[in-house]
Coordinates of C-alpha atoms and ligand atoms in Angstrom, one line a residue:
Chain B
M683 CA 74.9 -42.6 37.8
I684 CA 73.5 -39.4 39.2
Q685 CA 71.3 -39.0 36.2
E686 CA 69.9 -42.5 36.8
A687 CA 69.3 -41.9 40.5
G688 CA 67.4 -38.7 39.6
N689 CA 65.3 -40.6 37.2
N690 CA 64.5 -43.2 39.8
I691 CA 63.5 -40.6 42.3
K692 CA 61.3 -39.1 39.6
T693 CA 59.6 -42.4 38.9
I694 CA 59.1 -43.0 42.6
N695 CA 57.6 -39.6 43.0
S696 CA 55.2 -40.0 40.1
I697 CA 54.2 -43.5 41.4
S698 CA 53.5 -42.1 44.8
L699 CA 51.6 -39.3 43.2
I700 CA 49.5 -41.8 41.3
L701 CA 48.9 -43.8 44.5
D702 CA 47.8 -40.7 46.3
L703 CA 45.4 -39.9 43.5
F704 CA 44.0 -43.5 43.7
A705 CA 43.7 -43.2 47.4
Y706 CA 41.9 -39.9 47.0
I707 CA 39.5 -41.3 44.4
G708 CA 39.0 -44.4 46.5
G709 CA 38.3 -42.3 49.6
S710 CA 35.8 -40.1 47.8
I711 CA 34.0 -43.1 46.3
F712 CA 33.9 -44.7 49.8
A713 CA 32.6 -41.6 51.4
F714 CA 30.0 -41.3 48.7
L715 CA 28.9 -44.9 49.1
S716 CA 28.7 -44.7 52.8
A717 CA 26.6 -41.5 52.6
V718 CA 24.2 -43.3 50.2
G719 CA 24.1 -46.2 52.6
R720 CA 23.2 -44.0 55.5
L721 CA 20.5 -42.3 53.5
A722 CA 19.1 -45.6 52.3
N723 CA 19.1 -46.9 55.9
F724 CA 17.4 -43.7 57.1
T725 CA 14.8 -44.0 54.3
G726 CA 14.1 -47.6 55.1
R727 CA 13.6 -46.9 58.8
S728 CA 11.3 -43.9 58.0
V729 CA 9.1 -46.0 55.7
K730 CA 8.9 -48.8 58.3
H731 CA 7.7 -46.4 61.0
C732 CA 5.1 -44.9 58.6
F733 CA 3.3 -48.3 58.7
T734 CA 3.8 -49.5 62.3
P735 CA 2.0 -48.2 65.4
P736 CA 1.8 -46.2 67.5
F737 CA 0.6 -43.4 65.2
F738 CA 0.3 -39.8 66.0
P739 CA -2.8 -38.5 64.2
S740 CA -2.7 -35.0 65.6
Q741 CA 0.9 -34.6 64.3
L742 CA -0.2 -36.0 60.9
L743 CA -3.1 -33.5 60.7
R744 CA -0.8 -30.6 61.6
Q745 CA 1.6 -31.7 58.8
L746 CA -1.2 -32.2 56.3
I747 CA -2.3 -28.6 56.9
D748 CA 1.2 -27.2 57.0
I749 CA 2.4 -29.0 53.9
G750 CA -0.8 -29.1 51.9
Y751 CA -3.0 -26.2 52.6
Y752 CA -0.3 -23.6 53.1
S753 CA 1.6 -24.6 49.9
L754 CA -1.5 -23.9 47.8
P755 CA -0.8 -20.2 47.1
V756 CA 2.8 -20.9 46.0
V757 CA 1.8 -23.8 43.8
G758 CA -1.2 -22.0 42.4
M759 CA 0.8 -18.9 41.5
T760 CA 3.5 -21.0 39.9
T761 CA 1.3 -23.0 37.7
L762 CA -1.0 -20.1 36.8
F763 CA 1.8 -18.1 35.3
T764 CA 3.5 -21.1 33.8
G765 CA 0.3 -21.9 31.9
M766 CA -0.1 -18.4 30.8
V767 CA 3.5 -18.1 29.5
L768 CA 3.2 -21.5 27.8
A769 CA 0.2 -20.3 25.8
L770 CA 2.0 -17.1 24.8
Q771 CA 5.2 -18.8 23.8
S772 CA 3.7 -21.7 21.9
Y773 CA 1.4 -19.3 20.0
T774 CA 4.5 -17.3 18.8
G775 CA 6.1 -20.5 17.7
F776 CA 3.2 -22.3 16.1
S777 CA 1.7 -19.3 14.3
R778 CA 4.8 -19.5 12.0
F779 CA 3.5 -22.8 10.7
N780 CA -0.1 -21.9 10.9
A781 CA -0.6 -24.4 13.6
E782 CA -2.2 -22.1 16.2
G783 CA -4.7 -24.9 17.0
A784 CA -2.0 -26.8 18.8
V785 CA -1.6 -24.2 21.6
A786 CA -4.2 -25.7 23.9
G787 CA -2.7 -29.2 23.4
V788 CA 0.8 -27.9 24.3
V789 CA -0.5 -26.3 27.4
V790 CA -2.3 -29.4 28.6
L791 CA 0.5 -31.8 27.9
S792 CA 3.3 -29.7 29.3
I793 CA 1.4 -28.8 32.4
T794 CA 0.1 -32.2 33.4
R795 CA 3.1 -34.3 32.4
E796 CA 6.0 -32.1 33.4
L797 CA 5.6 -28.6 34.6
A798 CA 3.0 -28.8 37.3
P799 CA 4.7 -31.8 39.1
V800 CA 8.3 -30.5 38.7
L801 CA 7.6 -26.9 39.5
A802 CA 5.3 -27.8 42.4
G803 CA 8.0 -30.2 43.7
L804 CA 10.7 -27.6 43.5
M805 CA 8.6 -24.9 45.1
V806 CA 7.5 -27.2 47.9
S807 CA 11.1 -28.3 48.4
G808 CA 12.0 -24.6 49.0
R809 CA 9.1 -24.0 51.2
V810 CA 8.4 -27.3 53.0
G811 CA 11.8 -29.1 52.7
A812 CA 13.6 -26.1 54.2
A813 CA 11.1 -25.7 57.0
I814 CA 11.2 -29.4 57.9
A815 CA 15.0 -29.4 57.9
A816 CA 15.2 -26.3 60.0
E817 CA 12.6 -27.4 62.5
I818 CA 14.1 -30.9 63.0
A819 CA 17.7 -29.6 63.1
T820 CA 16.7 -27.0 65.8
M821 CA 15.1 -29.9 67.8
R822 CA 18.3 -31.8 67.4
V823 CA 20.6 -28.9 68.5
T824 CA 18.4 -28.0 71.4
E825 CA 18.2 -31.6 72.6
Q826 CA 14.5 -31.9 72.0
I827 CA 15.0 -35.1 70.0
D828 CA 16.9 -36.6 73.0
A829 CA 14.1 -35.4 75.2
L830 CA 11.6 -37.2 73.0
R831 CA 13.5 -40.4 73.4
T832 CA 13.8 -40.1 77.1
L833 CA 10.0 -39.7 77.3
S834 CA 9.8 -43.1 75.5
V835 CA 8.6 -41.7 72.1
N836 CA 10.4 -42.7 69.0
P837 CA 11.3 -39.6 67.0
F838 CA 10.9 -41.6 63.7
K839 CA 7.3 -42.1 64.5
Y840 CA 6.5 -38.8 66.1
L841 CA 8.5 -36.4 63.8
I842 CA 9.4 -38.2 60.6
A843 CA 6.5 -40.5 59.7
P844 CA 3.9 -37.7 59.9
R845 CA 5.9 -35.5 57.6
V846 CA 6.7 -38.2 55.1
I847 CA 3.1 -39.4 54.9
A848 CA 1.7 -35.8 54.7
A849 CA 4.1 -34.7 51.9
T850 CA 3.6 -37.9 49.9
L851 CA -0.2 -37.6 50.1
M852 CA -0.5 -33.8 49.7
L853 CA 1.8 -33.2 46.7
P854 CA -0.4 -35.1 44.3
I855 CA -3.4 -33.1 45.5
L856 CA -1.5 -29.9 45.1
V857 CA -0.4 -30.9 41.6
L858 CA -4.0 -31.8 40.6
I859 CA -5.1 -28.3 41.7
G860 CA -2.0 -26.9 39.9
D861 CA -3.0 -28.7 36.7
I862 CA -6.4 -27.1 36.7
I863 CA -5.0 -23.6 37.5
G864 CA -2.3 -23.9 34.9
I865 CA -4.6 -25.0 32.2
F866 CA -6.9 -22.2 33.2
G867 CA -4.0 -19.8 32.9
G868 CA -3.4 -21.0 29.3
Y869 CA -7.1 -20.5 28.6
L870 CA -7.1 -16.9 29.9
V871 CA -4.2 -15.9 27.7
G872 CA -5.6 -17.9 24.7
V873 CA -9.1 -16.3 24.9
Y874 CA -8.3 -12.8 26.2
S875 CA -5.0 -12.1 24.5
L876 CA -4.6 -14.4 21.5
G877 CA -8.1 -14.2 20.3
F878 CA -9.2 -17.9 20.5
S879 CA -12.8 -18.5 20.9
S880 CA -13.6 -19.9 24.3
A881 CA -15.5 -22.9 22.9
S882 CA -12.7 -24.0 20.6
F883 CA -10.0 -23.6 23.2
I884 CA -12.0 -25.7 25.6
S885 CA -12.7 -28.4 23.0
Q886 CA -9.1 -28.5 21.9
T887 CA -8.0 -28.9 25.6
W888 CA -10.6 -31.6 26.1
D889 CA -9.5 -33.5 23.0
M890 CA -5.8 -33.5 24.1
L891 CA -6.5 -34.4 27.8
E892 CA -5.4 -38.0 28.4
Y893 CA -6.0 -39.9 31.6
M894 CA -2.4 -41.2 31.6
D895 CA -0.9 -37.7 31.3
V896 CA -2.6 -36.6 34.5
V897 CA -2.0 -39.8 36.4
S898 CA 1.6 -40.0 35.6
G899 CA 2.0 -36.4 36.7
L900 CA 0.3 -37.2 40.0
M901 CA 2.5 -40.3 40.6
K902 CA 5.6 -38.1 40.0
A903 CA 4.2 -35.7 42.5
A904 CA 3.9 -38.4 45.2
V905 CA 7.5 -39.4 44.6
F906 CA 8.7 -35.8 44.7
G907 CA 6.7 -35.2 48.0
F908 CA 8.4 -38.3 49.5
I909 CA 11.8 -37.0 48.4
V910 CA 11.2 -33.5 49.8
A911 CA 10.2 -34.9 53.2
I912 CA 12.9 -37.5 53.5
M913 CA 15.7 -35.1 52.5
G914 CA 14.3 -32.5 55.0
C915 CA 14.1 -35.0 57.8
Y916 CA 17.5 -36.6 57.0
H917 CA 19.5 -33.4 57.0
G918 CA 17.6 -32.0 60.0
F919 CA 18.0 -35.2 62.0
N920 CA 21.8 -35.5 61.3
S921 CA 22.4 -31.8 61.7
A922 CA 25.8 -30.7 63.2
R923 CA 25.7 -28.9 66.5
G924 CA 25.1 -25.1 66.7
A925 CA 23.3 -22.5 64.6
Q926 CA 25.6 -23.1 61.7
G927 CA 24.5 -26.8 61.7
V928 CA 20.9 -25.7 61.3
G929 CA 21.7 -23.4 58.4
A930 CA 23.8 -26.1 56.6
A931 CA 21.0 -28.7 57.2
T932 CA 18.4 -26.4 55.6
T933 CA 20.6 -25.6 52.5
N934 CA 21.6 -29.2 52.0
A935 CA 17.9 -30.3 52.3
V936 CA 16.8 -27.9 49.6
V937 CA 19.7 -28.5 47.2
S938 CA 19.7 -32.3 47.4
S939 CA 15.9 -32.6 47.2
S940 CA 15.8 -30.3 44.1
I941 CA 18.5 -32.2 42.3
L942 CA 16.9 -35.6 43.2
I943 CA 13.5 -34.3 41.9
L944 CA 15.1 -33.5 38.6
I945 CA 16.8 -36.8 38.4
F946 CA 13.8 -38.8 39.4
N947 CA 11.6 -36.8 37.0
Y948 CA 13.8 -38.0 34.1
L949 CA 13.8 -41.6 35.4
L950 CA 10.0 -41.6 35.8
T951 CA 9.4 -40.0 32.5
Q952 CA 11.5 -42.8 30.9
I953 CA 9.5 -45.4 32.7
F954 CA 6.0 -43.9 31.9
F955 CA 6.5 -42.9 28.3
S956 CA 8.8 -45.3 26.6
Chain J
M991 CA 17.9 -47.1 102.6
S992 CA 19.5 -50.2 101.2
D993 CA 23.0 -50.0 99.8
K994 CA 21.9 -51.6 96.6
I995 CA 23.7 -50.2 93.5
K996 CA 21.3 -48.6 91.1
I997 CA 23.6 -47.5 88.3
E998 CA 27.0 -49.0 87.6
L999 CA 29.4 -48.0 84.8
K1000 CA 32.3 -50.3 84.1
A1001 CA 35.2 -49.3 81.8
V1002 CA 32.8 -47.2 79.7
T1003 CA 34.7 -45.7 76.7
K1004 CA 33.4 -43.3 74.1
A1005 CA 35.4 -41.5 71.4
F1006 CA 34.3 -39.0 68.7
G1007 CA 36.9 -39.6 66.0
S1008 CA 40.2 -39.1 67.7
N1009 CA 38.7 -37.3 70.7
R1010 CA 38.5 -39.9 73.5
V1011 CA 35.9 -38.3 75.7
L1012 CA 35.3 -41.2 78.1
D1013 CA 38.3 -43.4 78.8
E1014 CA 37.4 -46.6 80.7
L1015 CA 35.2 -44.7 83.2
Y1016 CA 34.0 -46.5 86.4
L1017 CA 31.2 -45.1 88.5
S1018 CA 28.4 -46.4 90.7
V1019 CA 25.4 -44.8 92.2
P1020 CA 23.7 -46.3 95.3
E1021 CA 19.9 -46.6 95.3
G1022 CA 18.0 -43.6 96.7
K1023 CA 21.1 -41.4 96.9
S1024 CA 22.1 -38.3 95.0
L1025 CA 25.4 -38.3 93.3
V1026 CA 26.8 -35.2 91.6
V1027 CA 29.6 -35.4 89.0
I1028 CA 31.7 -32.3 88.8
G1029 CA 34.3 -31.4 86.2
G1030 CA 35.2 -28.6 83.7
S1031 CA 33.3 -27.9 80.6
G1032 CA 33.9 -30.3 77.8
T1033 CA 35.2 -33.1 80.0
G1034 CA 32.4 -35.4 78.9
K1035 CA 29.8 -35.0 81.6
S1036 CA 26.9 -34.7 79.2
V1037 CA 28.2 -37.6 77.1
M1038 CA 28.4 -39.8 80.2
I1039 CA 24.7 -39.1 81.1
K1040 CA 23.7 -39.7 77.5
C1041 CA 25.5 -43.0 77.5
I1042 CA 23.6 -44.1 80.6
L1043 CA 20.3 -42.9 79.1
G1044 CA 21.1 -44.9 75.9
L1045 CA 21.0 -41.8 73.7
I1046 CA 24.6 -42.3 72.7
P1047 CA 26.0 -45.9 72.4
P1048 CA 29.3 -46.3 74.2
D1049 CA 32.2 -47.8 72.2
S1050 CA 32.9 -50.3 74.9
G1051 CA 32.2 -51.1 78.5
S1052 CA 29.2 -52.0 80.5
I1053 CA 26.3 -50.0 82.0
M1054 CA 24.1 -51.8 84.5
I1055 CA 20.8 -50.4 85.7
D1056 CA 19.3 -52.3 88.6
G1057 CA 21.8 -55.0 88.0
A1058 CA 20.8 -55.5 84.4
E1059 CA 23.0 -54.8 81.4
S1060 CA 21.6 -51.9 79.4
T1061 CA 24.0 -51.5 76.6
G1062 CA 23.6 -53.3 73.2
Q1063 CA 20.0 -54.2 74.0
N1064 CA 17.2 -54.2 71.4
H1065 CA 14.5 -51.5 71.2
K1066 CA 11.9 -53.3 73.4
I1067 CA 14.3 -53.8 76.3
R1068 CA 15.7 -50.3 75.9
A1069 CA 12.2 -48.9 76.1
E1070 CA 11.7 -50.6 79.5
F1071 CA 14.9 -49.0 80.8
M1072 CA 13.8 -45.6 79.4
K1073 CA 10.6 -45.8 81.5
K1074 CA 12.6 -45.7 84.7
F1075 CA 14.4 -42.5 83.7
G1076 CA 13.6 -38.8 84.0
M1077 CA 15.9 -36.2 82.6
L1078 CA 16.3 -32.4 83.0
F1079 CA 18.3 -31.2 80.0
Q1080 CA 20.9 -28.5 80.1
G1081 CA 18.7 -26.1 78.0
A1082 CA 15.5 -27.6 79.3
A1083 CA 14.7 -28.9 75.8
L1084 CA 11.0 -28.1 76.0
F1085 CA 9.1 -28.9 72.8
D1086 CA 8.4 -25.5 71.4
S1087 CA 5.4 -26.5 69.4
L1088 CA 3.5 -27.7 72.5
K1089 CA 1.9 -25.9 75.4
I1090 CA 3.5 -26.1 78.8
W1091 CA 1.0 -28.6 80.2
E1092 CA 1.4 -30.7 77.0
N1093 CA 5.1 -30.7 77.6
V1094 CA 4.8 -31.9 81.2
A1095 CA 2.1 -34.5 80.3
F1096 CA 4.0 -35.7 77.2
G1097 CA 5.6 -38.8 78.9
L1098 CA 2.4 -39.7 80.6
I1099 CA 0.3 -39.6 77.4
H1100 CA 2.7 -41.0 74.9
G1101 CA 5.1 -43.1 77.0
H1102 CA 2.6 -44.5 79.5
G1103 CA -0.6 -44.4 77.5
M1104 CA -2.5 -42.3 80.0
C1105 CA -5.7 -40.5 78.8
K1106 CA -5.3 -36.7 78.1
K1107 CA -7.7 -35.5 80.8
E1108 CA -6.0 -37.4 83.6
A1109 CA -2.5 -36.5 82.3
R1110 CA -3.5 -32.8 82.2
E1111 CA -4.5 -32.9 85.9
I1112 CA -1.2 -34.5 86.9
A1113 CA 0.7 -32.0 84.7
I1114 CA -1.0 -29.1 86.4
E1115 CA -0.2 -30.5 89.8
K1116 CA 3.4 -30.8 88.8
I1117 CA 3.5 -27.3 87.4
K1118 CA 2.2 -26.0 90.7
A1119 CA 4.7 -28.1 92.6
V1120 CA 7.6 -26.4 90.9
G1121 CA 6.2 -23.0 91.9
L1122 CA 4.5 -21.9 88.7
K1123 CA 1.0 -20.5 88.4
E1124 CA -1.7 -22.6 86.9
Q1125 CA -2.2 -20.1 84.0
V1126 CA 1.3 -20.9 82.8
A1127 CA 0.0 -24.3 81.7
N1128 CA -1.5 -22.8 78.5
L1129 CA 1.5 -20.8 77.4
Y1130 CA 4.2 -21.9 75.0
P1131 CA 7.8 -22.4 76.0
A1132 CA 9.0 -19.3 74.1
E1133 CA 6.8 -17.2 76.3
L1134 CA 8.7 -18.2 79.5
S1135 CA 12.0 -17.0 80.9
G1136 CA 15.0 -19.3 81.2
G1137 CA 14.4 -20.0 84.9
M1138 CA 10.7 -20.8 84.3
Q1139 CA 11.7 -23.1 81.4
K1140 CA 14.1 -25.0 83.8
R1141 CA 11.2 -25.4 86.3
V1142 CA 9.0 -26.8 83.6
G1143 CA 11.8 -29.1 82.5
L1144 CA 12.0 -30.3 86.1
A1145 CA 8.2 -30.8 86.2
R1146 CA 8.4 -32.8 83.0
A1147 CA 11.3 -35.0 84.3
V1148 CA 9.4 -35.9 87.5
A1149 CA 5.9 -36.2 86.0
I1150 CA 6.3 -39.9 85.1
S1151 CA 7.5 -40.6 88.7
P1152 CA 10.9 -42.0 87.5
D1153 CA 13.1 -44.3 89.5
I1154 CA 16.2 -42.5 88.4
I1155 CA 16.5 -38.8 87.6
F1156 CA 19.3 -37.1 85.7
F1157 CA 20.0 -33.4 85.9
D1158 CA 22.4 -31.8 83.4
E1159 CA 23.7 -28.6 84.8
P1160 CA 20.4 -27.6 86.3
T1161 CA 21.5 -24.2 87.5
T1162 CA 23.9 -23.0 84.7
G1163 CA 22.8 -19.7 83.3
L1164 CA 20.5 -18.8 86.1
D1165 CA 20.8 -16.0 88.6
P1166 CA 21.9 -17.1 92.2
I1167 CA 18.4 -16.8 93.6
M1168 CA 16.8 -18.7 90.9
A1169 CA 19.6 -21.3 91.1
E1170 CA 18.9 -21.7 94.8
V1171 CA 15.2 -22.2 94.1
I1172 CA 15.9 -24.9 91.5
N1173 CA 18.3 -26.6 93.9
E1174 CA 15.6 -26.7 96.6
L1175 CA 13.0 -28.0 94.1
I1176 CA 15.4 -30.7 93.0
V1177 CA 16.0 -31.9 96.6
E1178 CA 12.3 -31.7 97.3
Q1179 CA 11.3 -33.7 94.2
V1180 CA 14.0 -36.3 94.5
K1181 CA 13.3 -36.9 98.2
G1182 CA 9.6 -36.9 97.5
L1183 CA 9.9 -39.6 94.9
G1184 CA 12.5 -41.6 96.8
A1185 CA 14.4 -41.6 93.5
T1186 CA 18.1 -42.0 92.8
A1187 CA 19.6 -38.9 91.3
L1188 CA 22.6 -38.4 89.1
S1189 CA 23.5 -34.8 88.4
I1190 CA 26.3 -33.0 86.7
T1191 CA 27.3 -29.4 87.4
H1192 CA 30.2 -27.1 87.9
D1193 CA 28.3 -24.9 90.3
M1194 CA 29.7 -25.7 93.8
G1195 CA 26.7 -24.1 95.6
S1196 CA 24.5 -26.6 93.8
V1197 CA 26.8 -29.5 94.7
R1198 CA 26.7 -28.8 98.4
K1199 CA 22.9 -28.4 98.3
I1200 CA 21.9 -31.5 96.3
A1201 CA 24.7 -34.1 96.7
D1202 CA 25.0 -37.1 99.0
Y1203 CA 28.1 -38.2 97.1
V1204 CA 30.4 -36.3 94.8
A1205 CA 32.6 -37.6 92.0
M1206 CA 35.0 -35.7 89.8
I1207 CA 35.6 -36.4 86.1
H1208 CA 38.8 -35.5 84.4
G1209 CA 40.6 -36.9 81.4
G1210 CA 37.7 -39.3 80.7
K1211 CA 37.9 -40.9 84.1
I1212 CA 36.5 -40.5 87.6
I1213 CA 39.5 -39.3 89.5
W1214 CA 37.9 -38.9 92.9
K1215 CA 34.7 -40.0 94.6
G1216 CA 33.5 -39.4 98.2
A1217 CA 30.8 -38.2 100.5
V1218 CA 29.9 -34.5 100.1
G1219 CA 31.3 -33.9 103.6
D1220 CA 34.7 -35.0 102.5
L1221 CA 34.9 -32.6 99.6
D1222 CA 36.9 -30.0 101.5
H1223 CA 39.5 -32.4 102.7
S1224 CA 39.6 -34.8 99.8
G1225 CA 43.4 -34.7 99.6
N1226 CA 43.1 -34.6 95.8
E1227 CA 44.8 -31.7 94.2
Y1228 CA 42.5 -31.8 91.2
V1229 CA 39.4 -31.5 93.4
D1230 CA 41.0 -28.8 95.5
Q1231 CA 41.8 -26.7 92.4
F1232 CA 38.3 -27.2 91.0
I1233 CA 36.3 -26.4 94.1
H1234 CA 38.4 -23.3 94.8
G1235 CA 38.4 -22.2 91.1
R1236 CA 42.1 -21.6 91.0
S1237 CA 43.8 -21.1 87.7
D1238 CA 47.1 -22.7 88.8
G1239 CA 47.2 -26.4 89.6
P1240 CA 47.3 -29.8 87.9
I1241 CA 44.3 -29.0 85.7
T1242 CA 45.7 -26.9 82.8
R1243 CA 43.7 -25.4 80.0
R1244 CA 44.9 -26.9 76.7
L1245 CA 45.0 -24.1 74.2
A1246 CA 44.0 -25.8 71.0
Ligands
ADP2477 N1 27.7 -35.7 69.2 C1 29.0 -35.3 69.4 N2 29.8 -35.4 68.3 C2 31.1 -35.1 68.4 N3 31.7 -34.7 69.5 C3 30.9 -34.6 70.6 C4 29.5 -34.9 70.6 N4 29.0 -34.7 71.8 C5 30.0 -34.3 72.6 N5 31.2 -34.2 71.9 C6 32.5 -33.8 72.4 O1 32.7 -34.4 73.6 C7 33.3 -33.6 74.5 C8 32.6 -33.6 75.8 O2 31.3 -33.0 75.6 P1 30.2 -32.8 76.8 O3 29.9 -34.1 77.4 O4 29.1 -32.1 76.2 O5 31.0 -31.9 77.8 P2 30.4 -31.3 79.2 O6 31.3 -32.0 80.3 O7 30.7 -29.9 79.2 O8 29.0 -31.7 79.3 C9 33.5 -32.2 73.9 O9 34.8 -32.1 73.4 C10 32.5 -32.3 72.7 O10 33.0 -31.6 71.6
MG2478 MG1 27.3 -30.6 79.2

């Protein structure tokens, strides 16, 4: 009798434990889905306001300069050294098979297809995404966004649209410049350190250069720029109150946009090259 | 002055999670009068103003402006309501990327489509009207003291000649002399525009200076309302405790 009752209690306990677990999993899935829904709604509204007047050209110009021009040194340095190290590493590898001639090709392909867009995206997410999130979160916390609305200006049009447009337009331009600098880095190492002749390195580069490689990289860059701006704006706009809220918004913007960039890079590569 | 009702709140309720901040709140403000809402910090004064402005949607209840329902309206209609409002925020909320004159002219240029040159002239006029020098116009907000920022915030709120002006704790954080200056400017600007004013504060000096009517908020409701002259003999023990700043009385600090 007692034994049986004990067993019953055990079964009931484990059932309620399993129910708790289901409730927990269900709750997490629900929270995740509603977060995705909020982000999708925010993205939709942002895009809509990019295309409907009134526009704020002076805000757009400021963002084009902030996001594009001031990111040039970061992107330039990143791609330069990446191109250089690529030449070095591929030379070490290929010389074992007497295939040194492939070095230029490896540099061109890796830079244009993957490394320039992804590294530029990640660097810009650290520089621009963080700045966007911090600025908009500060505006939220200090009631500047409320002030905008009471002065009859839609914050989506005034704050968000210029940043989204600027980042989406400027990242491909940054990456194009990054492509050139990165390949130039490979050339420097190839010619001055690995002993290639300048003419043969250039001709090998030229032979391997495909229109589609560059264009796919630039299209990736546009998507990454969009992701960086949207995540910066989203986390800034929905910032919790107080200085802590601003800090959290900045961190979340950089982490989430970096991860999304890597995920979308995979998806886009799958679409372009299979 | 007519005794038309300019703003009317009926059973307005707003909760953040389980925190019921406004609980079926009723309040009305007559046209051309200045009503001041008093109450402790965290009692929902700012939330109430933001509901009226349409910055926070109330969970339920009705908010009438000039006899028209303002809650649950689409963007176009909301925008029309917004054009009647001027607001001085608690921390002034100046746009720190813009110069002082651009801040003051912001609503004129972007909200009302005025050209820059004309808006600048009006802005400079307003900057002078709140007792600042013309040279301040070309500075950025970070270069001004808190009191000067409040003055600029006031200039920005009145620049579009609003029908209704809201003041969220206009004197909090200022020294007594600067607080007095701000109070005088508020009275001057509100009377000058013939506007209706709704202010919130816990500064009794400010109340006596700028109010025609006073209402007290507590527990999410308006628990007393009357003319400013009746404040000292309201017969309401909450009001008595508040205006004399006593620690013992019906208002107890919940220690969370
Ligand atoms: N956006 C918000 N999210 C969650 N809680 C809020 C929000 N705004 C205000 N509150 C809460 O509402 C209550 C009243 O706030 P508020 O209106 O700012 O008080 P006060 O009367 O000092 O102006 C506080 O408990 C505050 O924490
Ligand atoms: Mg407040």
